[in-house]
Coordinates of C-alpha atoms in Angstrom, one line a residue:
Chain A
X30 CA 4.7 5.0 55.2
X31 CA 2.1 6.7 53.0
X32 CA 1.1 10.5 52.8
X33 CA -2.7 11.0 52.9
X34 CA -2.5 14.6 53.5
X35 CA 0.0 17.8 53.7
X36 CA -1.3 21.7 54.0
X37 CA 0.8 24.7 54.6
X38 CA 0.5 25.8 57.9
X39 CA 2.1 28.5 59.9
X40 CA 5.0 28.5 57.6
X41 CA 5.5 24.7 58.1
X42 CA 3.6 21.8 56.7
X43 CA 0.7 19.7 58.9
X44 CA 1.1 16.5 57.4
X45 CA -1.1 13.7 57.7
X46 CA 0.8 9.8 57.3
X47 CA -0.4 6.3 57.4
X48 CA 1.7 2.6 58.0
X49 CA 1.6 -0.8 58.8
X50 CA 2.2 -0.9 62.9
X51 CA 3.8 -4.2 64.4
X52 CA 2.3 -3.4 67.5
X53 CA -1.5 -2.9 66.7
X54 CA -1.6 -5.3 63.6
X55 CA -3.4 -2.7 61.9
X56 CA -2.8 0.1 59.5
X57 CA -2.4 3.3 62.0
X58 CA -2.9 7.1 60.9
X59 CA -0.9 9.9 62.4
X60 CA -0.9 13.5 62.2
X61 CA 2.8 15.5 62.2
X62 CA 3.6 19.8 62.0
X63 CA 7.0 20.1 61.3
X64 CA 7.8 23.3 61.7
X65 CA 9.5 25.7 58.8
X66 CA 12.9 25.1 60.6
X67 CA 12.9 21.2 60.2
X68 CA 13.6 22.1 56.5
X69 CA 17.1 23.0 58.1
X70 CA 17.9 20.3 60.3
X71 CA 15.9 18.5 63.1
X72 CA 13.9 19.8 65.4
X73 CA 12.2 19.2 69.1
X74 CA 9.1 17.7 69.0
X75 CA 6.0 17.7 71.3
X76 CA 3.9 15.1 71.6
X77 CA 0.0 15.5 71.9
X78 CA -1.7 12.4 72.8
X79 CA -5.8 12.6 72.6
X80 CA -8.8 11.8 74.6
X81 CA -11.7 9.5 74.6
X82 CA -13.8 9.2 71.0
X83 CA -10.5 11.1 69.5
X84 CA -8.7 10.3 66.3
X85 CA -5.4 11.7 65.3
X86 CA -7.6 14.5 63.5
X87 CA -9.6 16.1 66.6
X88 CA -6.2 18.4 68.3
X89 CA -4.9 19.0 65.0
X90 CA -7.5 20.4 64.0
X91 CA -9.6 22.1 67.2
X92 CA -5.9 22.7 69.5
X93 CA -4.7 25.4 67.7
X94 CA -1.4 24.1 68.8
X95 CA 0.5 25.1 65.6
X96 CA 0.9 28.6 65.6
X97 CA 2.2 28.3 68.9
X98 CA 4.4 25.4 67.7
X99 CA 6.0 27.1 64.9
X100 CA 6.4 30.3 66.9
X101 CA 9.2 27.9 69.0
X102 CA 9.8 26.0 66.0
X103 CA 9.1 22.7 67.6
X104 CA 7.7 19.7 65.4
X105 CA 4.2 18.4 66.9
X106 CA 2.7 14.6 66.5
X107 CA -0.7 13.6 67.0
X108 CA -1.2 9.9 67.3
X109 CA -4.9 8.1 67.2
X110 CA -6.2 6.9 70.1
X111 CA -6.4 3.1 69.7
X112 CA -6.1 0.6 66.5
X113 CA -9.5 0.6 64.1
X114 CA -11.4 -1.4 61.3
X115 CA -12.8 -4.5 60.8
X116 CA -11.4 -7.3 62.5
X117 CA -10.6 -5.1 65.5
X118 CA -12.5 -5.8 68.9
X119 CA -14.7 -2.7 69.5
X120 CA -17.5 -2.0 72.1
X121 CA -20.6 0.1 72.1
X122 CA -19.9 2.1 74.5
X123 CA -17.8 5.6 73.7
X124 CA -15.1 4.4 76.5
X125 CA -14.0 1.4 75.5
X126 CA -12.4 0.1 72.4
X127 CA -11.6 1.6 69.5
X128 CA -11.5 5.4 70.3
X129 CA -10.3 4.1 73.6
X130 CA -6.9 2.2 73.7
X131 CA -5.9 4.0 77.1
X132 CA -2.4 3.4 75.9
X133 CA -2.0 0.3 77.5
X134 CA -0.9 -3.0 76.5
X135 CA -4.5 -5.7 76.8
X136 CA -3.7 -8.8 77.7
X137 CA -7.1 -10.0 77.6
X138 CA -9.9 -11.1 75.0
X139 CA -11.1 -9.9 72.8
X140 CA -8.5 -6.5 72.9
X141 CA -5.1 -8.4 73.5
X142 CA -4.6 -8.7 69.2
X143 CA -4.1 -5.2 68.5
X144 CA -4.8 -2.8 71.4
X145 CA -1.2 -2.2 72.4
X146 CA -1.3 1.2 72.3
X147 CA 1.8 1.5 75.2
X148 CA 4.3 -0.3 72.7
X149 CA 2.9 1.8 69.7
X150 CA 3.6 4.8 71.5
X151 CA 6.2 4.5 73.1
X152 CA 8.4 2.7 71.2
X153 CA 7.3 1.9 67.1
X154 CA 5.9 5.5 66.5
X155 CA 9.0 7.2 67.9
X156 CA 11.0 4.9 66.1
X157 CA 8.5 5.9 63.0
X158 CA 8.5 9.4 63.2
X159 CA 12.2 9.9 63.5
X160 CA 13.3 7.3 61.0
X161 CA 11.4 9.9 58.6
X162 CA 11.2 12.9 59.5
X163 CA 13.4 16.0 60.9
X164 CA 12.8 15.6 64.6
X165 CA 15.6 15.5 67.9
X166 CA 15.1 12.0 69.4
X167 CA 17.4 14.1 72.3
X168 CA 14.6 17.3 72.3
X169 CA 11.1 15.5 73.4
X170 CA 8.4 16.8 75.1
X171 CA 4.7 15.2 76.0
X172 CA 1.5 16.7 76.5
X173 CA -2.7 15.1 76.0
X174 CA -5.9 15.6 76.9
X175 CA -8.5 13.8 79.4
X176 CA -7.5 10.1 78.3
X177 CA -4.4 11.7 76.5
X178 CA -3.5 13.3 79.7
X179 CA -3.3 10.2 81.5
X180 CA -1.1 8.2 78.6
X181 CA 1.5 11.4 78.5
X182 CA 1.8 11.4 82.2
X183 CA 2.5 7.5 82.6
X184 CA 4.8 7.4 79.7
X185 CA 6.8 10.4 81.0
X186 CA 7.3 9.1 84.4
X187 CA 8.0 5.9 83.1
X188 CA 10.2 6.3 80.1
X189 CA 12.9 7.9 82.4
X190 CA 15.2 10.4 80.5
X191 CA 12.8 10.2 77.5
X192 CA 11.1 13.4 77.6
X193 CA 12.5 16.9 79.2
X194 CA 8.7 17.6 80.2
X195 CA 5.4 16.8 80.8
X196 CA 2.0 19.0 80.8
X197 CA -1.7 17.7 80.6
X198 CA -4.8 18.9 80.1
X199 CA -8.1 17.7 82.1
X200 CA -6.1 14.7 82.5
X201 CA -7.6 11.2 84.0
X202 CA -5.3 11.6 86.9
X203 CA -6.2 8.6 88.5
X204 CA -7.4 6.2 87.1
X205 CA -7.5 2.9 89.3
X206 CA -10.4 4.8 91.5
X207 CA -12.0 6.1 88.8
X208 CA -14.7 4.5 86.4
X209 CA -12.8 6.4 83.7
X210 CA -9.9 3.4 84.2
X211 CA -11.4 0.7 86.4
X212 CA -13.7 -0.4 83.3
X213 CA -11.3 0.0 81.1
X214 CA -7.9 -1.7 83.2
X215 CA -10.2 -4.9 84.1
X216 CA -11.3 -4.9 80.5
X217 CA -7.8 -4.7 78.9
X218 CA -5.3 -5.7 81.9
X219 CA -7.4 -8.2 83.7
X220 CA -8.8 -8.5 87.4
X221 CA -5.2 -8.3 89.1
X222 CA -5.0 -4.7 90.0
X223 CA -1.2 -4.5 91.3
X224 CA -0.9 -4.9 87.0
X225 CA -3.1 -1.5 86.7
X226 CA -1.0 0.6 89.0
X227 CA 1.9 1.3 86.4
X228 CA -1.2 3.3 84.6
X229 CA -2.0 5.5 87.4
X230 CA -0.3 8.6 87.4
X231 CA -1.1 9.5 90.8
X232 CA 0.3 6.1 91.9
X233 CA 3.6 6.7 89.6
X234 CA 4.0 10.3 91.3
X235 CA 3.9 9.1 94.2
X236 CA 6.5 6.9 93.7
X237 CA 8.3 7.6 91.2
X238 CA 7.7 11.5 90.1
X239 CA 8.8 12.9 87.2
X240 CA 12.9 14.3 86.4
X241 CA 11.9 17.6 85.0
X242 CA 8.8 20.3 85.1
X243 CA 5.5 19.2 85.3
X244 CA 2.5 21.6 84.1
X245 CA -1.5 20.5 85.0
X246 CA -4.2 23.0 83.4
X247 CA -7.9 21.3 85.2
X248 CA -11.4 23.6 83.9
X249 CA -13.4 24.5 87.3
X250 CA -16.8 23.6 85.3
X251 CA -15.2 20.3 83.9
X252 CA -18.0 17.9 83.0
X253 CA -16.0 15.2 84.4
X254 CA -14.5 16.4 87.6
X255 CA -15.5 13.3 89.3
X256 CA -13.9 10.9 86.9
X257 CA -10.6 12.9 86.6
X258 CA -9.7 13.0 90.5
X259 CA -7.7 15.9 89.9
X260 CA -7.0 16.5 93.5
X261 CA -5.6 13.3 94.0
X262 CA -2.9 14.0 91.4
X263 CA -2.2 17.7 93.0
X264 CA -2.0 15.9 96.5
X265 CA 0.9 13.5 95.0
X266 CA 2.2 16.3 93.5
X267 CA 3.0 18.3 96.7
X268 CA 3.7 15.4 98.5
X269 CA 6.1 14.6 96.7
X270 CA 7.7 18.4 95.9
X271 CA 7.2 17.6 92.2
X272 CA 8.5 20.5 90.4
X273 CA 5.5 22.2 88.7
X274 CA 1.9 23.5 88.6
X275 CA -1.1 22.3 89.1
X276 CA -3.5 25.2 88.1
X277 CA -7.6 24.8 88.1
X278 CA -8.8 27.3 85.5
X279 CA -12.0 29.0 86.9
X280 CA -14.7 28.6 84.3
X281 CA -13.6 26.7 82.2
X282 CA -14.9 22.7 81.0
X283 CA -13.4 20.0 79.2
X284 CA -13.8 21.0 75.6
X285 CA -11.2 21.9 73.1
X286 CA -12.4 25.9 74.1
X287 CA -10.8 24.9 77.2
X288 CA -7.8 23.0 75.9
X289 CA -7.0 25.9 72.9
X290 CA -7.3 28.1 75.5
X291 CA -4.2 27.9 77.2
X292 CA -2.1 25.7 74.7
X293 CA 0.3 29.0 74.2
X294 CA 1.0 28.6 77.8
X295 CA 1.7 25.1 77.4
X296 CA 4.1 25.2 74.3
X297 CA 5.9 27.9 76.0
X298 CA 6.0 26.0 78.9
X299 CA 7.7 23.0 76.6
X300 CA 9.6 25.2 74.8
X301 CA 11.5 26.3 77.9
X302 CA 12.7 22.5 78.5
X303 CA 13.5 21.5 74.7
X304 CA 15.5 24.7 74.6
X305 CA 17.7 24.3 77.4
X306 CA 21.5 23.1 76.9
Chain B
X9 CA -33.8 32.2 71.3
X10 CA -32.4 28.9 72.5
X11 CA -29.1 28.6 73.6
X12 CA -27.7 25.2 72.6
X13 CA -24.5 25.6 74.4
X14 CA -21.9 27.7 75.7
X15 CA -18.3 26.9 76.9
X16 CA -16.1 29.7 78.3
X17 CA -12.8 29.5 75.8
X18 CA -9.9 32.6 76.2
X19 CA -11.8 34.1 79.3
X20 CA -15.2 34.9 77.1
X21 CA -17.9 32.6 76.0
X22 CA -18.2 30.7 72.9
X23 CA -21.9 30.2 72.6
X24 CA -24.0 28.3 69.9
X25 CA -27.5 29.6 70.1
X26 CA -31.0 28.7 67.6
X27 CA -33.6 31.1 66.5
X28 CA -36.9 30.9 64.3
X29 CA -35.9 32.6 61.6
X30 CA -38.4 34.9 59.6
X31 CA -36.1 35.2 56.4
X32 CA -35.6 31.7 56.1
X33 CA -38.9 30.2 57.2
X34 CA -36.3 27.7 59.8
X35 CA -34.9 26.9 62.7
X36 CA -31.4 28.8 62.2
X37 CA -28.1 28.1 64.5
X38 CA -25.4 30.5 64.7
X39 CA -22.2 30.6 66.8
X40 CA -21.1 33.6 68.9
X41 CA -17.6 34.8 70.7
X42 CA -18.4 37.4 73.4
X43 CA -15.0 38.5 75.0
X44 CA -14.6 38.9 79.2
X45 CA -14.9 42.5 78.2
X46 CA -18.4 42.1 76.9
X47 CA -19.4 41.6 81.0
X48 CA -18.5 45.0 81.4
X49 CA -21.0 46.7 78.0
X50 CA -21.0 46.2 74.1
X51 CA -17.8 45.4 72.5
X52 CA -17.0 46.0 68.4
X53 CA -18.1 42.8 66.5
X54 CA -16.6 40.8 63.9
X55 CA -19.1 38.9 61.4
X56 CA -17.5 35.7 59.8
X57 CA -19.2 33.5 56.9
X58 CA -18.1 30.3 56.3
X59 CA -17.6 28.5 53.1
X60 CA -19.3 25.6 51.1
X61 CA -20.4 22.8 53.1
X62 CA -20.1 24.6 56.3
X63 CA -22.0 25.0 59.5
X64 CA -21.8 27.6 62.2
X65 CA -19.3 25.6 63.8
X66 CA -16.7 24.8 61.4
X67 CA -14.7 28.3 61.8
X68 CA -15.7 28.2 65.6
X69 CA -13.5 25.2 66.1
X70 CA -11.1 25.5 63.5
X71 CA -10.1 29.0 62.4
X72 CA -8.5 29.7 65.8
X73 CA -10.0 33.3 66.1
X74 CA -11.4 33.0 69.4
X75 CA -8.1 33.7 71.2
X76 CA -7.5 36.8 68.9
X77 CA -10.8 38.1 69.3
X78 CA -10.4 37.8 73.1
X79 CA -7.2 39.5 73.1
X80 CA -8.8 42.6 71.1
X81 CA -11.6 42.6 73.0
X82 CA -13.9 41.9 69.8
X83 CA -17.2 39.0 69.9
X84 CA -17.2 36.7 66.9
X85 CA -20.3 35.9 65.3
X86 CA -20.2 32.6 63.0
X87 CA -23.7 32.3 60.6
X88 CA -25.2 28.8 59.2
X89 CA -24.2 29.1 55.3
X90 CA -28.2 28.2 54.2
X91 CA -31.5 26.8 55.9
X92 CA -31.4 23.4 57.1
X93 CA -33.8 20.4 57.6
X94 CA -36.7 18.3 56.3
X95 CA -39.0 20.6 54.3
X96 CA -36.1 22.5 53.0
X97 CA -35.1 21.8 49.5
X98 CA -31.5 20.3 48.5
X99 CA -29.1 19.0 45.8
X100 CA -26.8 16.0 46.0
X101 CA -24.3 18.5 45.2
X102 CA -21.7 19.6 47.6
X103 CA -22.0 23.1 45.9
X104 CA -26.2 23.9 45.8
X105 CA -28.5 23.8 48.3
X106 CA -28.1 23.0 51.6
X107 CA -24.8 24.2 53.4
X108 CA -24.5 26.3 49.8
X109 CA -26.8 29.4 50.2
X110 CA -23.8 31.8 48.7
X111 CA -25.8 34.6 50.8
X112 CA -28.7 35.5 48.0
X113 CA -32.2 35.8 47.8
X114 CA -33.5 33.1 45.9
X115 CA -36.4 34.0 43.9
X116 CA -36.5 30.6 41.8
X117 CA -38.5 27.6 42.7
X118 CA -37.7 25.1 44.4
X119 CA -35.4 27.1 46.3
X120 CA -37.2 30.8 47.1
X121 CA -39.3 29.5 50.2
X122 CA -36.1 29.3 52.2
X123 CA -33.3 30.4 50.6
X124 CA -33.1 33.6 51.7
X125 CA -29.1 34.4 52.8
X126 CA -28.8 37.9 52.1
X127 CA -31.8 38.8 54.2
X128 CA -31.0 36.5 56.8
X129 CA -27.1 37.7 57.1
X130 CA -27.7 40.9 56.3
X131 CA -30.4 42.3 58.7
X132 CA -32.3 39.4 60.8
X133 CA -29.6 38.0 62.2
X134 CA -28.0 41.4 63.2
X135 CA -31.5 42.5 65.0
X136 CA -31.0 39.0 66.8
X137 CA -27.1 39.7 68.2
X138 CA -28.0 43.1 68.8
X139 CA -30.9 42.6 71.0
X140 CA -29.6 39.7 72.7
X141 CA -25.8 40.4 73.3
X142 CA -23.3 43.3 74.3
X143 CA -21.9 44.1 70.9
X144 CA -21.6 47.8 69.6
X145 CA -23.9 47.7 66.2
X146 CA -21.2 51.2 65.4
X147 CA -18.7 49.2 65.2
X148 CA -18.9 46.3 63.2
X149 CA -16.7 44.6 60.4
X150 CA -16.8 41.5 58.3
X151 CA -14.8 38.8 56.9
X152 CA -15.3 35.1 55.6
X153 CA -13.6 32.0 53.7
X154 CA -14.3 30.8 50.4
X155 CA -18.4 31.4 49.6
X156 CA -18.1 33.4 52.8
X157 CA -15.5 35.5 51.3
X158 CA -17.9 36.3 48.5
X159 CA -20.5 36.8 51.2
X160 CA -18.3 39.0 53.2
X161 CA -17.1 41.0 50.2
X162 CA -20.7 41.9 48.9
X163 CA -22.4 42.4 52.3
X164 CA -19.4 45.2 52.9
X165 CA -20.0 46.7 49.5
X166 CA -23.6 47.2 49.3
X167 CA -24.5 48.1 52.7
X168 CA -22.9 51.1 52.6
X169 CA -21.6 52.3 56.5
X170 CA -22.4 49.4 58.3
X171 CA -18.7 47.9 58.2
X172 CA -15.8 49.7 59.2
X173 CA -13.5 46.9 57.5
X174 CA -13.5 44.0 55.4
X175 CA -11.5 41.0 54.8
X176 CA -11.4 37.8 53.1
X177 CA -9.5 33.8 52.7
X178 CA -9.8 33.4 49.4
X179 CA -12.9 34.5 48.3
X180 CA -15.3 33.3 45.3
X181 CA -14.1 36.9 44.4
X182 CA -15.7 36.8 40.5
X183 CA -18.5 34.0 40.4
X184 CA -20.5 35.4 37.5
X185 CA -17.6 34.5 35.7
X186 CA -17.1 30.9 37.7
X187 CA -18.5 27.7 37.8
X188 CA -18.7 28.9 41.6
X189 CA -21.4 31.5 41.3
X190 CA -23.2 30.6 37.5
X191 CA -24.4 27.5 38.7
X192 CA -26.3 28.7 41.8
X193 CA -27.2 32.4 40.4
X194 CA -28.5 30.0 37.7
X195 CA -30.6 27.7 40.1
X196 CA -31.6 30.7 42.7
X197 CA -31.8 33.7 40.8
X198 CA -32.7 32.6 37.5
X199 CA -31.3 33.3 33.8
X200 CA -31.1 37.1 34.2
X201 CA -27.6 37.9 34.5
X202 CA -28.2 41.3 35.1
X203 CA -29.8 40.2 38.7
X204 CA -26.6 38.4 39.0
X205 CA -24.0 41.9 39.5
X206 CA -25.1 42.8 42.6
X207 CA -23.6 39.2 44.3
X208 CA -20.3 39.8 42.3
X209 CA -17.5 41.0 44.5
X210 CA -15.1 42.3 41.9
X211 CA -18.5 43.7 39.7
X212 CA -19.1 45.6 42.7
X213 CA -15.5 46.8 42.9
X214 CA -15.3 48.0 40.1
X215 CA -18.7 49.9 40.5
X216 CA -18.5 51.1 43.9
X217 CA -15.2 50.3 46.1
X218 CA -15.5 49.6 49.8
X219 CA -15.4 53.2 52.2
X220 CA -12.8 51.0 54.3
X221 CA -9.5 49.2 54.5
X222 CA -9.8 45.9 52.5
X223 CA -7.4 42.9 53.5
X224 CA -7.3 39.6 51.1
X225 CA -5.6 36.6 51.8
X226 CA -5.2 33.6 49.0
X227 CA -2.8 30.5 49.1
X228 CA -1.4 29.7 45.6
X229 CA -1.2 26.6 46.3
X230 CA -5.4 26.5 46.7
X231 CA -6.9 23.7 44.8
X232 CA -9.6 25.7 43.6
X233 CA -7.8 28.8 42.4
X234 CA -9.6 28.5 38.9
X235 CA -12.5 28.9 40.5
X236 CA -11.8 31.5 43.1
X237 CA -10.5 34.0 40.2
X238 CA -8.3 36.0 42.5
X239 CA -6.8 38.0 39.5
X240 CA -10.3 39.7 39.0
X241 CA -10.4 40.8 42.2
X242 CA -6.8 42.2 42.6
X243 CA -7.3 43.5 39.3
X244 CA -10.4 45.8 39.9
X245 CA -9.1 46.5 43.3
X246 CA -5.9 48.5 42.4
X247 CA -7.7 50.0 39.6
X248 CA -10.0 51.7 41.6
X249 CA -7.1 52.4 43.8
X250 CA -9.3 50.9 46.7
X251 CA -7.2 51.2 50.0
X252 CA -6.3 47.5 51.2
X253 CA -3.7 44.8 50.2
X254 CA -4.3 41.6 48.3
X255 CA -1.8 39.2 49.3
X256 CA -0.6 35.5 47.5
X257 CA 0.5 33.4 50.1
X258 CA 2.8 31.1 48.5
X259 CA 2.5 27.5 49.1
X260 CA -1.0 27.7 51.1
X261 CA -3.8 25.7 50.3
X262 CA -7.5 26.6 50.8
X263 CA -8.1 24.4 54.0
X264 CA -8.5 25.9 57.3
X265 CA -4.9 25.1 58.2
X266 CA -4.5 28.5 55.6
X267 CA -7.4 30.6 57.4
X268 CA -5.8 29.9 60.7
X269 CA -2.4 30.6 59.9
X270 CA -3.8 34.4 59.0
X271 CA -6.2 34.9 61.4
X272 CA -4.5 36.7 63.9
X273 CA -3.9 39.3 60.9
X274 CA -7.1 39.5 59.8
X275 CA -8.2 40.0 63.5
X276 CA -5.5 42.8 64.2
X277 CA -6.4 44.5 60.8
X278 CA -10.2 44.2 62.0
X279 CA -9.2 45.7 65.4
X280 CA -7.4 49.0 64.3
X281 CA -10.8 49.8 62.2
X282 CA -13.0 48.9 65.1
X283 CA -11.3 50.8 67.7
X284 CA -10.9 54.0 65.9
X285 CA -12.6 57.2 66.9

């Protein structure tokens, strides 16, 4: 693992880290906050997964999740959004490829090489992150944005017991009717849709739900209202007497304004869960 | 006046806005923060300058002051740092020309066509936000990063009564004794170094003192520290017994991970100076 970066922040240090993935065949960059308490032992941690065009850098930067994070001292990681550089399959278009990994696993051409986002998150940067750092495997929390809101959902409902809770922002809430998932799932996954379902997390609520609180912030004035489907993860939600909210923000769009915003509410929200005994 | 865009963020509206600007002979962009309470008539205003290499929009999306401001009540306004586009001159320098106008009136060819900062900063832009926007022009105050520091520092000083407070991240606090402020006086106000005093925050301590609280902030861990010169600063500060604090972080760098861990000081120090009677 190498250190590109480390600045003073809030009392603790936003560091920025670099290393050879197994799961993407690339070199992958993360950003980590530890808060001033993880000089003391480990800590929770939250993890912030990002949207479409994102790189580890955009929520660490534009959030303005730290404050909030060392307030609860809770450690925060940003991962990128997909595997990079040359030799990597990309696309012209902002939604697909690199920028665009929809933390899935491809199995097809050209992506199957090195977008595997699902495994990288899931499993090699967890095992990353706490193999170096002061973090509580046992105190884990998820929360993301638009595309980021859609990979913390699935892997929350689907990594049972992993994380305490789950909160989005804007997320793609469904995306197997949407063209913000549809392009992408045939692209990476293949035709077979019964494979895509396990990426919806409308579908997974309805099934499956989540074992803990779940917390939804939507912007009224979202660009992309139409490609979210917001109401279809809502409708799941009470369907299924999902503990949580689902709250639609009057005014507000799908920028970081929007996301910064109410990322107090969300920590706190978090912090409630990764606190408990 | 052209607004570019505008995305509600903590209940107000973070706006970026373009004008034809007189001083500078250009199209000039600037960012603004009105809080909900602006709906309801002018609210106190709080003028931030950015530092080397900065737009308007760096500190908009990065300092985190938006969710202070809104909690105070108090807009945000967030200035270009020089002219812009084809037409105007430049250096291949980071630290002259464009994105370095270090908020002068430059009399020296090539760059006294455009270059004009101080005027710009100073009064044009402030005739803009007044007649355009619910802020109270009676209660203003002023603070900046870096070159906006400086900027912040010597608008407060010189234009005696129009700030109620100023602040400062670690300010370019003795240029015409730094490689950060003798190079550009050199290039936009020439070799008389007597012109140079008046754009010399701890000259103009000494000389004058600010008819307000004063608040600095510096990391000492800033990579530019030799530059920067705090010492001059602190120096002339407590020997003119000038009412403020100067404070060393320890361990802080000069990135915006340091401005935004202060910020909601800087905001609340702002804020008891604005709202007094």
């Amino acid at each position: 693992m190498k250190t590109l970066s480390e600045n003073k922040c809030f009392g603790g240090v936003q560091g920025v880290y670099s290393h050879a993935s197994d799961a993407t065949g690339t070199e992958m960059t993360f950003g980590l906050f530890l808060p001033e308490e993880a000089t003391e032992g480990p800590v929770p941690v939250l993890w912030y997964l990002s949207g479409l065009t994102c790189t580890h850098e955009n929520a660490m930067t534009k959030a303005g999740a730290q404050g909030w994070a060392a307030e609860h001292g809770i450690a925060l990681v940003f991962p990128d959004t997909s595997p990079r550089g040359e030799g990597v399959a990309n696309d012209a278009a902002y939604d697909l490829g690199q920028g665009a990994g929809f933390y899935v696993n491809a199995t097809e051409a050209p992506w199957s090489p090195h977008f595997r986002m699902w495994d990288y998150v899931a499993e090699e940067l967890p095992a990353v992150v706490t193999a170096n750092f002061a973090v509580n495997e046992d105190r884990q929390a998820i929360t993301g944005h638009s595309m980021g809101g859609h990979g913390a959902l699935t892997l929350a409902m689907r990594l049972h017991g992993r994380f305490r809770s789950v909160s989005a922002f804007a997320p793609i809430a469904n995306p197997t009717q949407s063209d913000w998932g549809r392009k992408q799932f045939a692209a990476y996954l293949g035709a077979d849709e019964t494979l895509w379902t396990p990426h919806d997390a409308t579908v997974l609520m309805r099934r499956f739900g989540f074992d803990g609180p779940v917390l939804i912030d939507q912007g009224s004035k979202d660009q992309f209202l139409d490609l979210l489907k917001p109401e279809a993860l809502a409708q799941a939600m009470m369907e299924r007497r999902q503990s949580g909210q689902f709250r639609m923000q009057a005014g507000y769009d799908h920028s970081y304004f929007f996301v910064s915003t109410f990322m107090a509410d969300h920590i706190a929200f978090h912090a409630e869960a990764l606190y408990r005994d």
